[in-house]
């Protein structure tokens, strides 16, 4: 069979890049007269092309051997860097997921960005994201993964800072850039150190190398910790999670994409690095600890939020924590499955919240309420998304968590408990958000809440369909864990934890109570969680404080010590000139004196340094 | 009569001349001190010429020249002093100070 589509798969990122470039023509400063809507339509068309291309390619590569394409990128004096592309069911499947969700997000943005002038910039950035993500999914080289991660970091900065006239957007974009940058930089250290041991950055060759690798434990530990640091920041894991919270200042279509896919880029790199990371026990332990801490902490923090976007953003951190756990125990397929189900479910949740926010203005869920009767579609979408995220059979998330749970039972049974707790907490959080937003009595902000434009509803409903069909799709592609191998009790436990969370939230929030559920926990715990464990203050006191003090000291040293030394030489010359001019006294007799003294001095010097050789005794003085 | 005495006398005269040159306030006395120094030089020239070069006596020729030039210089010097006096009505050396600090 002809492999036209899979062999030209590298075109997929290029479509988006072309779209991004062309979209900029409709910037308000360039095409001034006709508005910037064509930028959006063009990009949606390009994304559709990319989607169709990837679907056909997936058909071709399905159950085919993995292919690899290499382009030389740099050959210089013993260094050969090639751009490796891996064409497998996983990578092309990732392209389908990315482009598919991108189409939906971009169509959604037609409705969401209806009243916005910045379509050119917005769609250019969305397509740039798509290009970067597709490139990352395809590339089979750690080096180029890093390149794409950096591009996405920059793009995150730009898209979070989309409405840059708002002060919180500017600080949020700043934090998103720097936090991710720190992780990327540590990753770069790891990447460069890895080269000196392996001489290759190709993931497959790295995996082969690990079989013969013989590193000292300390080297392996440091190396693996550096490699983890990049995904740690990308996936918004503790303690680098604040940026994702602040990145909720951006437009919702971008948030939905970032929370579902962009955050998973770090996890994707982590999964591909798993063979290398398995070299070090400490790094695996580190991943387990970080993953569990983030999963539990993130889902607890999510419960204490009142901002509808932030209730979801911390769940993203929690689910990425699961991916960390999965990679730490070597369950790569479970991690990939988790990324897939999480991406679909989280996009759907964000789409649903976006429709609420656009028509009810407020994002504060305590001000929302009782919109289900008027907005059944959004409510159903939220329910389906939530069901897809937590473990409720037969939805997608159940299978991914089941798969992971099965691995955990064999390796670390205690982490199964963590998973159940997080699942229950997430279920509680989602149900709480649903009850506060959709159930209850309408409040002032939701008195009139009309369903939104078709452009937002249609992609949402398409995604509802996809979510509902996800188990079938997974079955079609043999992605479901084999039922026979599974421990059935885990399924029951997962279901039980989800039901527990849901019913608890329903009991607490559905009935109109005199005492608000928030009053059931001590205020300080509430404050602690609502303020994200005061992580902002911790940053400010530790890293930011330290860097700012050090930079002030250095700036002071530069200004006063380094500059001072040079300036003092200048001042010295000036001062000496000013002082020494008084030697020109204007008294001619003083000049005579200095001539005489000079002469005497010169004579003395000559007499002392040279033997003048004037011997008076040789002269006969008595001739007369 | 030895050469050293001549030389020492000349040196003493030169020193007195220098002292006068530097310490006097009267401009004419400064010129006189210069004459003293020139005379000290002449003594040196004559002493060397008599003791070391009695046959060719080149020093004496030099002395004649020095006396000539000294006379010319005294003439010019007195003329300058006179010119300054006409301008400033004084020949006090410490008044001829145009530099400002």
GROMACS .gro file of N, CA and C in nm, chain A residues 70-137:
model
  204
   70UNK      N    1   1.522   1.077   0.894
   70UNK     CA    2   1.623   1.165   0.953
   70UNK      C    3   1.660   1.274   0.854
   71UNK      N    4   1.659   1.396   0.902
   71UNK     CA    5   1.716   1.505   0.824
   71UNK      C    6   1.842   1.551   0.895
   72UNK      N    7   1.951   1.570   0.822
   72UNK     CA    8   2.066   1.631   0.890
   72UNK      C    9   2.034   1.777   0.920
   73UNK      N   10   2.067   1.818   1.037
   73UNK     CA   11   2.040   1.957   1.073
   73UNK      C   12   2.169   2.036   1.088
   74UNK      N   13   2.268   1.971   1.150
   74UNK     CA   14   2.395   2.041   1.170
   74UNK      C   15   2.507   1.939   1.168
   75UNK      N   16   2.603   1.964   1.084
   75UNK     CA   17   2.723   1.880   1.085
   75UNK      C   18   2.841   1.974   1.100
   76UNK      N   19   2.909   1.963   1.210
   76UNK     CA   20   3.020   2.054   1.233
   76UNK      C   21   3.123   1.986   1.321
   77UNK      N   22   3.240   1.965   1.266
   77UNK     CA   23   3.356   1.920   1.343
   77UNK      C   24   3.322   1.811   1.445
   78UNK      N   25   3.283   1.696   1.397
   78UNK     CA   26   3.261   1.584   1.487
   78UNK      C   27   3.126   1.585   1.553
   79UNK      N   28   3.046   1.688   1.531
   79UNK     CA   29   2.912   1.693   1.590
   79UNK      C   30   2.811   1.678   1.478
   80UNK      N   31   2.728   1.577   1.491
   80UNK     CA   32   2.625   1.557   1.389
   80UNK      C   33   2.491   1.557   1.458
   81UNK      N   34   2.410   1.658   1.430
   81UNK     CA   35   2.277   1.665   1.490
   81UNK      C   36   2.175   1.644   1.381
   82UNK      N   37   2.095   1.542   1.398
   82UNK     CA   38   1.995   1.515   1.296
   82UNK      C   39   1.857   1.539   1.354
   83UNK      N   40   1.767   1.578   1.264
   83UNK     CA   41   1.628   1.597   1.303
   83UNK      C   42   1.558   1.466   1.276
   84UNK      N   43   1.524   1.394   1.383
   84UNK     CA   44   1.466   1.261   1.366
   84UNK      C   45   1.315   1.268   1.379
   85UNK      N   46   1.248   1.204   1.285
   85UNK     CA   47   1.103   1.197   1.293
   85UNK      C   48   1.064   1.051   1.307
   86UNK      N   49   0.978   1.026   1.403
   86UNK     CA   50   0.933   0.889   1.425
   86UNK      C   51   0.788   0.879   1.380
   87UNK      N   52   0.762   0.783   1.293
   87UNK     CA   53   0.626   0.766   1.243
   87UNK      C   54   0.573   0.636   1.297
   88UNK      N   55   0.497   0.646   1.405
   88UNK     CA   56   0.439   0.526   1.463
   88UNK      C   57   0.293   0.555   1.494
   89UNK      N   58   0.223   0.454   1.537
   89UNK     CA   59   0.082   0.474   1.569
   89UNK      C   60   0.067   0.576   1.681
   90UNK      N   61   0.161   0.574   1.777
   90UNK     CA   62   0.150   0.667   1.888
   90UNK      C   63   0.169   0.810   1.842
   91UNK      N   64   0.276   0.835   1.764
   91UNK     CA   65   0.304   0.974   1.727
   91UNK      C   66   0.195   1.027   1.635
   92UNK      N   67   0.154   0.946   1.538
   92UNK     CA   68   0.050   0.995   1.447
   92UNK      C   69  -0.083   1.007   1.520
   93UNK      N   70  -0.108   0.915   1.613
   93UNK     CA   71  -0.228   0.928   1.696
   93UNK      C   72  -0.226   1.058   1.775
   94UNK      N   73  -0.108   1.094   1.825
   94UNK     CA   74  -0.097   1.221   1.897
   94UNK      C   75  -0.128   1.338   1.804
   95UNK      N   76  -0.084   1.327   1.677
   95UNK     CA   77  -0.114   1.435   1.582
   95UNK      C   78  -0.264   1.447   1.562
   96UNK      N   79  -0.331   1.333   1.550
   96UNK     CA   80  -0.476   1.336   1.532
   96UNK      C   81  -0.541   1.404   1.651
   97UNK      N   82  -0.496   1.367   1.770
   97UNK     CA   83  -0.552   1.427   1.892
   97UNK      C   84  -0.529   1.577   1.894
   98UNK      N   85  -0.404   1.617   1.865
   98UNK     CA   86  -0.370   1.759   1.872
   98UNK      C   87  -0.448   1.839   1.769
   99UNK      N   88  -0.443   1.793   1.644
   99UNK     CA   89  -0.511   1.870   1.539
   99UNK      C   90  -0.661   1.868   1.560
  100UNK      N   91  -0.714   1.753   1.602
  100UNK     CA   92  -0.857   1.742   1.625
  100UNK      C   93  -0.904   1.839   1.731
  101UNK      N   94  -0.835   1.838   1.845
  101UNK     CA   95  -0.875   1.930   1.952
  101UNK      C   96  -0.853   2.075   1.910
  102UNK      N   97  -0.752   2.096   1.825
  102UNK     CA   98  -0.725   2.231   1.779
  102UNK      C   99  -0.837   2.284   1.691
  103UNK      N  100  -0.889   2.197   1.603
  103UNK     CA  101  -1.001   2.241   1.520
  103UNK      C  102  -1.116   2.284   1.610
  104UNK      N  103  -1.147   2.200   1.707
  104UNK     CA  104  -1.260   2.231   1.794
  104UNK      C  105  -1.235   2.360   1.871
  105UNK      N  106  -1.113   2.374   1.923
  105UNK     CA  107  -1.081   2.494   2.001
  105UNK      C  108  -1.088   2.618   1.912
  106UNK      N  109  -1.045   2.604   1.787
  106UNK     CA  110  -1.042   2.722   1.700
  106UNK      C  111  -1.183   2.759   1.655
  107UNK      N  112  -1.268   2.657   1.631
  107UNK     CA  113  -1.407   2.689   1.598
  107UNK      C  114  -1.474   2.753   1.719
  108UNK      N  115  -1.444   2.697   1.835
  108UNK     CA  116  -1.498   2.752   1.960
  108UNK      C  117  -1.457   2.898   1.974
  109UNK      N  118  -1.334   2.926   1.934
  109UNK     CA  119  -1.284   3.063   1.949
  109UNK      C  120  -1.357   3.160   1.858
  110UNK      N  121  -1.413   3.111   1.748
  110UNK     CA  122  -1.493   3.201   1.663
  110UNK      C  123  -1.604   3.262   1.746
  111UNK      N  124  -1.668   3.177   1.826
  111UNK     CA  125  -1.774   3.228   1.910
  111UNK      C  126  -1.720   3.307   2.028
  112UNK      N  127  -1.615   3.254   2.091
  112UNK     CA  128  -1.568   3.316   2.215
  112UNK      C  129  -1.503   3.450   2.188
  113UNK      N  130  -1.433   3.460   2.075
  113UNK     CA  131  -1.359   3.583   2.045
  113UNK      C  132  -1.440   3.675   1.956
  114UNK      N  133  -1.571   3.656   1.956
  114UNK     CA  134  -1.660   3.734   1.870
  114UNK      C  135  -1.635   3.884   1.885
  115UNK      N  136  -1.618   3.929   2.007
  115UNK     CA  137  -1.610   4.074   2.032
  115UNK      C  138  -1.465   4.119   2.043
  116UNK      N  139  -1.375   4.046   1.984
  116UNK     CA  140  -1.234   4.080   2.002
  116UNK      C  141  -1.172   4.120   1.870
  117UNK      N  142  -1.080   4.215   1.876
  117UNK     CA  143  -1.013   4.260   1.754
  117UNK      C  144  -0.891   4.174   1.722
  118UNK      N  145  -0.842   4.102   1.820
  118UNK     CA  146  -0.709   4.042   1.804
  118UNK      C  147  -0.709   3.904   1.742
  119UNK      N  148  -0.792   3.878   1.644
  119UNK     CA  149  -0.798   3.743   1.588
  119UNK      C  150  -0.666   3.703   1.523
  120UNK      N  151  -0.605   3.798   1.455
  120UNK     CA  152  -0.483   3.763   1.381
  120UNK      C  153  -0.379   3.709   1.479
  121UNK      N  154  -0.359   3.784   1.586
  121UNK     CA  155  -0.259   3.743   1.683
  121UNK      C  156  -0.301   3.613   1.752
  122UNK      N  157  -0.429   3.605   1.786
  122UNK     CA  158  -0.477   3.488   1.858
  122UNK      C  159  -0.463   3.362   1.774
  123UNK      N  160  -0.511   3.369   1.649
  123UNK     CA  161  -0.506   3.248   1.567
  123UNK      C  162  -0.364   3.214   1.525
  124UNK      N  163  -0.284   3.317   1.505
  124UNK     CA  164  -0.144   3.289   1.472
  124UNK      C  165  -0.080   3.212   1.587
  125UNK      N  166  -0.110   3.253   1.709
  125UNK     CA  167  -0.051   3.184   1.824
  125UNK      C  168  -0.108   3.044   1.841
  126UNK      N  169  -0.238   3.030   1.820
  126UNK     CA  170  -0.297   2.897   1.831
  126UNK      C  171  -0.233   2.802   1.730
  127UNK      N  172  -0.213   2.853   1.608
  127UNK     CA  173  -0.152   2.766   1.507
  127UNK      C  174  -0.006   2.741   1.537
  128UNK      N  175   0.057   2.840   1.595
  128UNK     CA  176   0.197   2.820   1.634
  128UNK      C  177   0.207   2.711   1.740
  129UNK      N  178   0.112   2.715   1.832
  129UNK     CA  179   0.104   2.608   1.932
  129UNK      C  180   0.087   2.473   1.864
  130UNK      N  181  -0.006   2.470   1.769
  130UNK     CA  182  -0.034   2.344   1.702
  130UNK      C  183   0.091   2.293   1.631
  131UNK      N  184   0.161   2.385   1.565
  131UNK     CA  185   0.282   2.344   1.495
  131UNK      C  186   0.385   2.290   1.593
  132UNK      N  187   0.402   2.362   1.703
  132UNK     CA  188   0.499   2.318   1.802
  132UNK      C  189   0.462   2.183   1.860
  133UNK      N  190   0.334   2.164   1.890
  133UNK     CA  191   0.290   2.038   1.950
  133UNK      C  192   0.308   1.923   1.853
  134UNK      N  193   0.270   1.947   1.725
  134UNK     CA  194   0.285   1.839   1.626
  134UNK      C  195   0.432   1.806   1.608
  135UNK      N  196   0.515   1.910   1.604
  135UNK     CA  197   0.657   1.885   1.590
  135UNK      C  198   0.709   1.804   1.708
  136UNK      N  199   0.664   1.840   1.826
  136UNK     CA  200   0.709   1.768   1.945
  136UNK      C  201   0.662   1.623   1.942
  137UNK      N  202   0.538   1.602   1.897
  137UNK     CA  203   0.485   1.466   1.894
  137UNK      C  204   0.563   1.380   1.795
   0.00000   0.00000   0.00000
